[in-house]
Amino acid sequence: MTELIETQGEEPERVVLVGVQLRSADAWTVQDHLSELGQLVQTAGGLVVAQEIVKRDRPTAPYFIGKGKVEDLRLICEAERADTVVFDEELAPAQERNLEREVKRKIISRTGLILDIFAQRAQTREAKLQVELAQHQYMLPRLRGLWTHLERQPGGIGTRGPGETQIEVDRRRVREQIQRLTNEIGAVRRSRATQRKARARHDVRTVAIIGYTNAGKSTLLNRLTGADAFVEDKVFATLDPTTRKLEIPSGRAVLFSDTVGFIRKLPHMLVDAFKATFEETLEADLLLHVLDISHPAADEQAEAVAAVLKELGAEEKPIVTALNKTDRIEHPEIAGRWVRQLGHAVPVSAKHGTGLRELLDLIEAQFATEMLTATYRVPQSESRLVARLHAEGHVLSTKWENNSALVTVELRRERAAAFERFLVKTDSP
């Protein structure tokens, strides 16, 4: 994979950014995306030396941009002594090869850049496995570009026969690696599923903290729980999930899990490779969306989060929004607008700790709508159900009378159906 790592004592890689303004896009959006791409380059350790916005009605097959703009790009790279060109688009492998041939510089797309950052920042074995899988999936269709020198080798004696060419060997090896990594990640997912079942048996509620990259998720987790999750003012500061326990105002223990940040144009292969991590989102009882309302593109970032949730199949999950970084907004009515727009939302400042009690109250209220308090009469002959009520709910009292147990328990509504024939009364609507 391409590396944009700034090593000690060496000059950072000099990078030219390219954005493409198609007919359907406005100039501000393209510039905002390009600014975000610059942040990604900085996170990867590169130095942005120039940027270029190309206007086109539609992409071209050979280069994505026009032939004349390709020549302009070559001249910019020469003038700025650039090493690399990063496109804020998903280039086809053939387009990357064509551009590299004409511009005579390394060409990578937004996806390749994000993969590089993930590779640098992955710490746990799980995250490294997932990044490696995504890299191999990304590399497979690009192998031909790495072996163009073989195409110039002469044929004839010694070159014919049923043996594999080097590119075929490499493709087979990459496919084998993809299968191996897929199997290892499958084992991780099964381990996580076992852990989730154990939590469910003990009726531990879970909250997945989601949001756009650099929205303040790790800062909020640290502020709420006293965790020491890594925090840095860069995109994708967190790749490895951190889970901490917290007692909400009612005294109930809840597990809060930080997750990898979402981003616009998040590569599909990363969503697929990181399914084991994103399963914390899929299986959580509640999603806590951290939204940076001080960002000028907050609306678009919220839409990007919604798009990733939809891709994961988690769009119907109950969600509470922490309207973060209120310390950076000039007009309080901005927060009010978001509260009216989203409903279950609370203005907070994770940095300064304001609004957190109100946020926890809202989380508790959300959980309360999914709970009921009920009293069951369990005959002595069915005493095993008393143990099951203890396992699946929070037993408030148990009283034995006339060879039966009166058990008052708080439990999730969906679990109550299993005990319905023993129901005496319910205290919840």
C-alpha positions as a printed Julia matrix, in Angstrom:
429×3 Matrix{Float64}:
   0.0     0.0     0.0
   0.99    3.6    -0.53
   2.49    5.16    2.56
   2.41    8.84    3.41
   4.34    8.51    6.66
   6.53   11.35    7.75
   9.61    9.66    9.21
  11.92   11.41   11.63
  14.62   13.4     9.86
  12.94   13.15    6.43
  10.91   15.65    4.47
   7.17   14.94    4.47
   5.69   13.66    1.24
   4.6    16.62   -0.88
   1.02   16.22   -2.07
  -1.21   17.92   -4.65
  -4.96   17.62   -4.07
  -7.44   17.31   -6.92
 -11.17   17.83   -6.59
 -13.64   17.4    -9.43
 -16.69   19.65   -9.63
 -19.26   17.81  -11.71
 -22.37   19.47  -13.05
 -24.5    18.4   -10.08
 -22.09   19.77   -7.41
 -21.66   23.31   -6.1
 -18.27   24.97   -5.63
 -18.55   25.31   -1.82
 -19.21   21.59   -1.34
 -16.26   20.59   -3.52
 -13.97   23.0    -1.65
 -15.19   21.69    1.71
 -14.51   18.12    0.61
 -11.06   19.17   -0.56
 -10.35   20.79    2.82
 -11.29   17.52    4.51
  -9.01   15.66    2.08
  -6.22   18.0     3.17
  -6.86   17.0     6.8
  -6.63   13.36    5.78
  -3.27   13.99    4.09
  -2.02   15.78    7.18
  -3.15   12.88    9.37
  -1.24   10.51    7.07
   1.91   12.6     7.52
   1.9    14.36    4.14
   2.26   18.05    3.26
  -0.29   19.67    0.93
   1.61   21.95   -1.48
  -1.18   22.73   -3.98
  -4.77   21.97   -4.82
  -6.69   22.0    -8.05
 -10.44   21.94   -8.69
 -11.4    20.62  -12.12
 -14.82   21.41  -13.57
 -16.4    18.78  -15.79
 -19.86   17.76  -16.94
 -18.95   14.09  -16.42
 -15.82   12.02  -15.76
 -13.76   10.76  -18.71
 -12.89    7.09  -19.04
  -9.1     7.37  -19.51
  -8.19    9.91  -16.78
 -11.4    10.92  -14.96
 -10.38   14.5   -15.89
  -9.69   15.88  -19.38
  -6.39   15.41  -21.25
  -5.61   19.14  -21.04
  -6.06   19.16  -17.27
  -3.76   16.15  -17.0
  -1.0    18.22  -18.6
  -1.77   21.14  -16.25
  -1.51   18.75  -13.33
   1.89   17.53  -14.53
   3.18   21.11  -14.67
   1.84   21.89  -11.17
   3.61   18.82   -9.8
   6.88   19.85  -11.41
   6.61   23.43  -10.11
   5.75   22.32   -6.55
   8.19   19.37   -6.51
   5.24   17.16   -5.59
   5.66   13.45   -4.93
   2.01   12.39   -4.92
  -1.37   13.43   -6.3
  -4.47   12.57   -4.26
  -7.89   12.64   -5.94
 -11.0    13.24   -3.86
 -12.74   10.64   -5.99
 -12.72    6.88   -6.43
 -10.5     6.27   -9.46
 -10.62    3.06  -11.45
  -7.35    1.08  -11.52
  -6.9     1.89  -15.22
  -7.4     5.61  -14.56
  -4.73    5.52  -11.83
  -2.29    3.82  -14.21
  -3.03    6.27  -17.04
  -2.59    9.3   -14.79
   0.66    7.98  -13.33
   2.03    7.45  -16.82
   1.18   11.02  -17.92
   1.82   12.98  -14.7
   4.84   10.86  -13.73
   3.82   11.0   -10.08
   2.22    8.56   -7.68
  -1.6     8.79   -8.0
  -3.93    7.63   -5.24
  -7.62    8.08   -4.58
  -9.43    9.09   -1.4
  -9.96    5.39   -0.63
  -6.25    4.6    -0.86
  -5.49    7.52    1.46
  -8.05    6.42    4.06
  -6.67    2.88    3.94
  -3.18    4.24    4.58
  -4.37    6.15    7.65
  -6.17    3.09    8.96
  -2.98    1.05    8.49
  -0.96    3.58   10.47
  -3.42    3.89   13.33
  -4.59    0.32   13.89
  -3.28   -0.89   17.25
  -5.1    -4.07   18.22
  -4.85   -7.36   16.38
  -8.51   -7.05   15.4
  -8.1    -3.64   13.78
  -4.9    -4.72   12.0
  -6.65   -7.78   10.57
  -9.52   -5.66    9.28
  -7.23   -3.06    7.71
  -5.12   -5.75    6.06
  -8.24   -7.36    4.59
  -9.41   -4.04    3.15
  -5.94   -3.39    1.7
  -5.86   -6.75   -0.07
  -9.35   -6.22   -1.46
  -8.26   -2.8    -2.72
  -4.99   -4.12   -4.16
  -6.38   -7.11   -6.07
  -7.77   -5.24   -9.12
  -4.66   -3.01   -9.19
  -2.04   -5.76   -9.44
  -1.7    -5.38  -13.2
  -0.39   -1.86  -12.72
   2.36   -3.24  -10.47
   3.48   -5.7   -13.15
   3.38   -3.64  -16.37
   7.11   -4.33  -16.83
   6.26   -8.01  -17.45
   4.17   -7.07  -20.45
   7.32   -5.85  -22.19
   9.17   -9.14  -21.79
   9.65  -11.01  -25.08
   7.92  -14.29  -25.68
   9.44  -17.34  -27.31
  11.57  -20.21  -26.03
  11.24  -20.74  -22.32
   8.21  -18.48  -21.91
   5.47  -20.79  -23.21
   3.58  -23.48  -21.34
   0.92  -24.03  -18.69
   2.82  -22.26  -15.88
   1.38  -19.26  -14.1
   2.56  -15.74  -14.94
   3.8   -13.67  -12.03
   0.62  -11.57  -11.94
  -1.48  -14.76  -11.77
   0.66  -16.03   -8.91
   0.26  -12.73   -7.08
  -3.49  -12.68   -7.62
  -3.78  -16.22   -6.26
  -1.7   -15.3    -3.21
  -3.76  -12.19   -2.54
  -6.99  -14.19   -2.8
  -5.55  -16.74   -0.36
  -4.66  -13.91    2.03
  -8.18  -12.48    1.71
  -9.65  -15.88    2.61
  -7.3   -16.3     5.58
  -8.07  -12.83    6.93
 -11.8   -13.34    6.41
 -11.61  -16.55    8.47
  -9.64  -14.85   11.27
 -12.04  -11.91   11.39
 -14.91  -14.41   11.5
 -13.37  -15.85   14.66
 -13.24  -12.34   16.14
 -16.89  -11.81   15.31
 -17.85  -15.09   16.97
 -15.92  -14.09   20.08
 -17.72  -10.75   20.18
 -21.07  -12.52   19.77
 -20.27  -14.7    22.79
 -19.44  -11.6    24.84
 -22.71   -9.95   23.79
 -24.71  -13.01   24.81
 -23.08  -12.92   28.23
 -24.0    -9.25   28.61
 -27.57   -9.98   27.53
 -27.89  -12.74   30.14
 -26.93  -10.23   32.83
 -29.25   -7.6    31.34
 -26.45   -5.09   30.79
 -27.58   -2.3    28.49
 -25.18   -1.14   25.8
 -24.7     2.23   24.12
 -22.6     2.59   20.95
 -21.07    6.04   20.52
 -21.12    6.87   16.82
 -20.5     9.97   14.76
 -18.47   11.66   12.1
 -14.72   11.39   12.48
 -13.27   14.04   14.83
 -16.72   14.92   16.24
 -15.54   14.32   19.81
 -16.65   10.72   20.49
 -13.56    9.69   22.47
 -13.57   12.96   24.41
 -17.19   12.35   25.38
 -16.47    8.74   26.44
 -13.55    9.94   28.58
 -15.64   12.68   30.16
 -18.58   10.38   30.92
 -16.7     7.35   32.2
 -13.22    8.5    33.17
 -11.78    6.31   30.4
  -8.42    7.03   28.83
  -9.37    6.57   25.19
  -6.88    8.17   22.79
  -7.87   11.71   21.8
  -6.27   13.78   19.06
  -7.53   16.64   16.88
  -7.15   14.57   13.72
  -9.49   12.46   11.63
  -9.65    8.75   12.51
  -7.87    9.2    15.84
  -9.78    6.12   17.07
  -9.88    2.81   15.2
  -9.9     0.36   18.09
 -13.17    0.29   20.07
 -13.02    1.19   23.76
 -15.76   -0.04   26.13
 -16.34    1.32   29.64
 -19.04    0.81   32.28
 -21.01    3.73   33.71
 -23.87    3.98   36.2
 -26.62    6.21   34.84
 -28.72    8.3    37.31
 -31.02    5.37   38.19
 -28.02    3.32   39.32
 -28.28    0.92   36.37
 -24.92   -0.11   34.87
 -24.56    0.67   31.16
 -21.68   -0.18   28.82
 -20.56    2.67   26.52
 -18.49    1.72   23.46
 -16.53    4.14   21.31
 -16.46    3.21   17.62
 -14.51    4.1    14.5
 -15.58    7.44   13.04
 -17.73    7.7     9.94
 -16.79    9.91    7.02
 -18.21   11.03    3.69
 -17.46    8.58    0.9
 -16.39    5.92    3.42
 -15.09    3.09    1.21
 -17.48    0.15    1.02
 -14.61   -2.28    1.56
 -13.85   -0.59    4.88
 -17.44   -0.88    6.01
 -17.35   -4.55    5.05
 -13.92   -5.24    6.58
 -14.8    -3.44    9.8
 -18.1    -5.29   10.26
 -16.69   -6.94   13.39
 -16.19   -3.48   14.89
 -19.41   -2.05   13.52
 -21.31   -4.97   15.05
 -21.0    -3.08   18.33
 -23.23   -0.52   16.59
 -25.58   -3.14   15.17
 -26.05   -4.97   18.46
 -26.19   -1.97   20.82
 -29.43   -1.2    22.63
 -29.03    2.51   21.89
 -26.92    4.65   19.56
 -25.39    7.85   20.93
 -24.68   10.07   17.93
 -22.05   12.73   18.64
 -22.56   15.62   16.21
 -20.19   18.57   15.95
 -22.7    21.39   15.52
 -19.9    23.97   15.29
 -18.77   22.53   11.96
 -20.0    24.47    8.89
 -20.86   21.16    7.19
 -22.69   19.66   10.2
 -25.78   18.92    8.09
 -23.77   16.98    5.54
 -21.87   15.13    8.27
 -25.15   14.09    9.88
 -26.33   12.82    6.48
 -23.07   10.85    6.06
 -23.62    9.16    9.43
 -27.2     8.31    8.45
 -25.96    6.86    5.15
 -23.44    4.56    6.88
 -26.08    3.43    9.4
 -28.34    2.55    6.5
 -25.55    0.59    4.82
 -25.04   -1.31    8.06
 -28.76   -1.97    8.42
 -28.89   -0.02   11.7
 -31.03    2.93   10.63
 -33.98    1.78   12.76
 -31.99    1.66   16.0
 -33.12    4.04   18.78
 -30.81    7.03   18.76
 -29.96    9.95   21.04
 -27.82   12.83   19.76
 -25.19   14.75   21.72
 -24.96   18.16   20.04
 -21.28   18.59   20.78
 -18.85   21.53   20.79
 -21.43   24.08   21.92
 -18.47   25.99   23.38
 -17.48   26.83   19.79
 -20.78   28.18   18.51
 -21.52   31.91   18.6
 -25.31   31.74   18.51
 -27.2    29.47   20.99
 -30.15   29.24   18.6
 -28.03   26.9    16.44
 -28.34   24.25   19.15
 -32.06   24.95   19.48
 -32.55   24.39   15.77
 -30.87   21.0    16.0
 -32.96   19.99   19.03
 -36.14   20.85   17.13
 -34.91   19.03   14.03
 -33.78   15.8    15.72
 -36.01   15.54   18.79
 -33.99   13.3    21.11
 -30.99   15.62   21.34
 -29.08   17.53   24.04
 -26.53   20.36   23.58
 -23.24   19.41   25.28
 -19.57   20.29   25.43
 -17.55   17.13   25.93
 -14.44   19.27   26.36
 -15.88   21.28   29.28
 -18.36   18.68   30.61
 -21.5    20.77   30.2
 -24.88   19.18   29.44
 -23.75   15.66   30.38
 -26.3    15.13   33.18
 -29.09   16.11   30.79
 -27.65   13.71   28.22
 -27.62   10.81   30.7
 -31.2    11.66   31.75
 -32.25   11.47   28.1
 -30.49    8.12   27.66
 -32.24    6.79   30.77
 -35.61    8.05   29.54
 -35.02    6.26   26.24
 -34.25    3.03   28.07
 -37.33    3.47   30.28
 -39.63    3.37   27.25
 -38.32   -0.11   26.48
 -38.75   -1.43   30.05
 -41.7    -2.51   32.12
 -42.22   -3.48   35.74
 -44.4    -6.53   36.24
 -45.38   -9.0    38.98
 -45.55  -12.71   38.19
 -46.93  -15.63   40.23
 -44.63  -18.57   39.58
 -45.75  -22.01   40.9
 -43.2   -23.99   42.87
 -43.27  -26.59   40.09
 -41.94  -23.9    37.72
 -39.29  -22.57   40.13
 -36.65  -22.58   37.42
 -38.48  -19.56   35.96
 -37.57  -17.55   39.07
 -33.91  -18.06   38.23
 -34.65  -17.08   34.65
 -36.34  -13.85   35.78
 -33.22  -13.04   37.79
 -31.08  -13.69   34.71
 -33.18  -11.71   32.23
 -34.35   -8.8    34.37
 -33.78   -6.79   37.52
 -35.77   -8.47   40.32
 -37.17   -5.89   42.76
 -38.79   -8.33   45.26
 -39.64  -12.0    45.75
 -42.33  -13.26   48.13
 -43.27  -16.93   48.62
 -46.91  -17.76   49.46
 -49.16  -20.76   48.88
 -46.53  -22.82   47.08
 -45.81  -20.06   44.59
 -43.48  -17.07   44.3
 -44.67  -13.53   43.69
 -41.8   -11.96   41.74
 -41.77   -8.25   40.88
 -39.21   -7.59   38.18
 -38.09   -4.88   35.78
 -37.3    -6.28   32.35
 -37.34   -5.45   28.67
 -40.73   -5.47   27.0
 -39.68   -7.96   24.33
 -38.72  -10.47   27.03
 -41.99  -10.18   28.95
 -43.89  -12.33   26.46
 -42.09  -15.46   27.66
 -43.64  -15.06   31.14
 -47.09  -13.78   30.14
 -49.08  -16.78   31.44
 -47.79  -16.08   34.98
 -48.56  -12.32   34.89
 -50.43  -10.86   37.89
 -50.1    -7.18   37.1
 -47.93   -4.67   35.32
 -46.98   -1.22   36.62
 -45.92    0.15   33.25
 -48.11    1.34   30.38
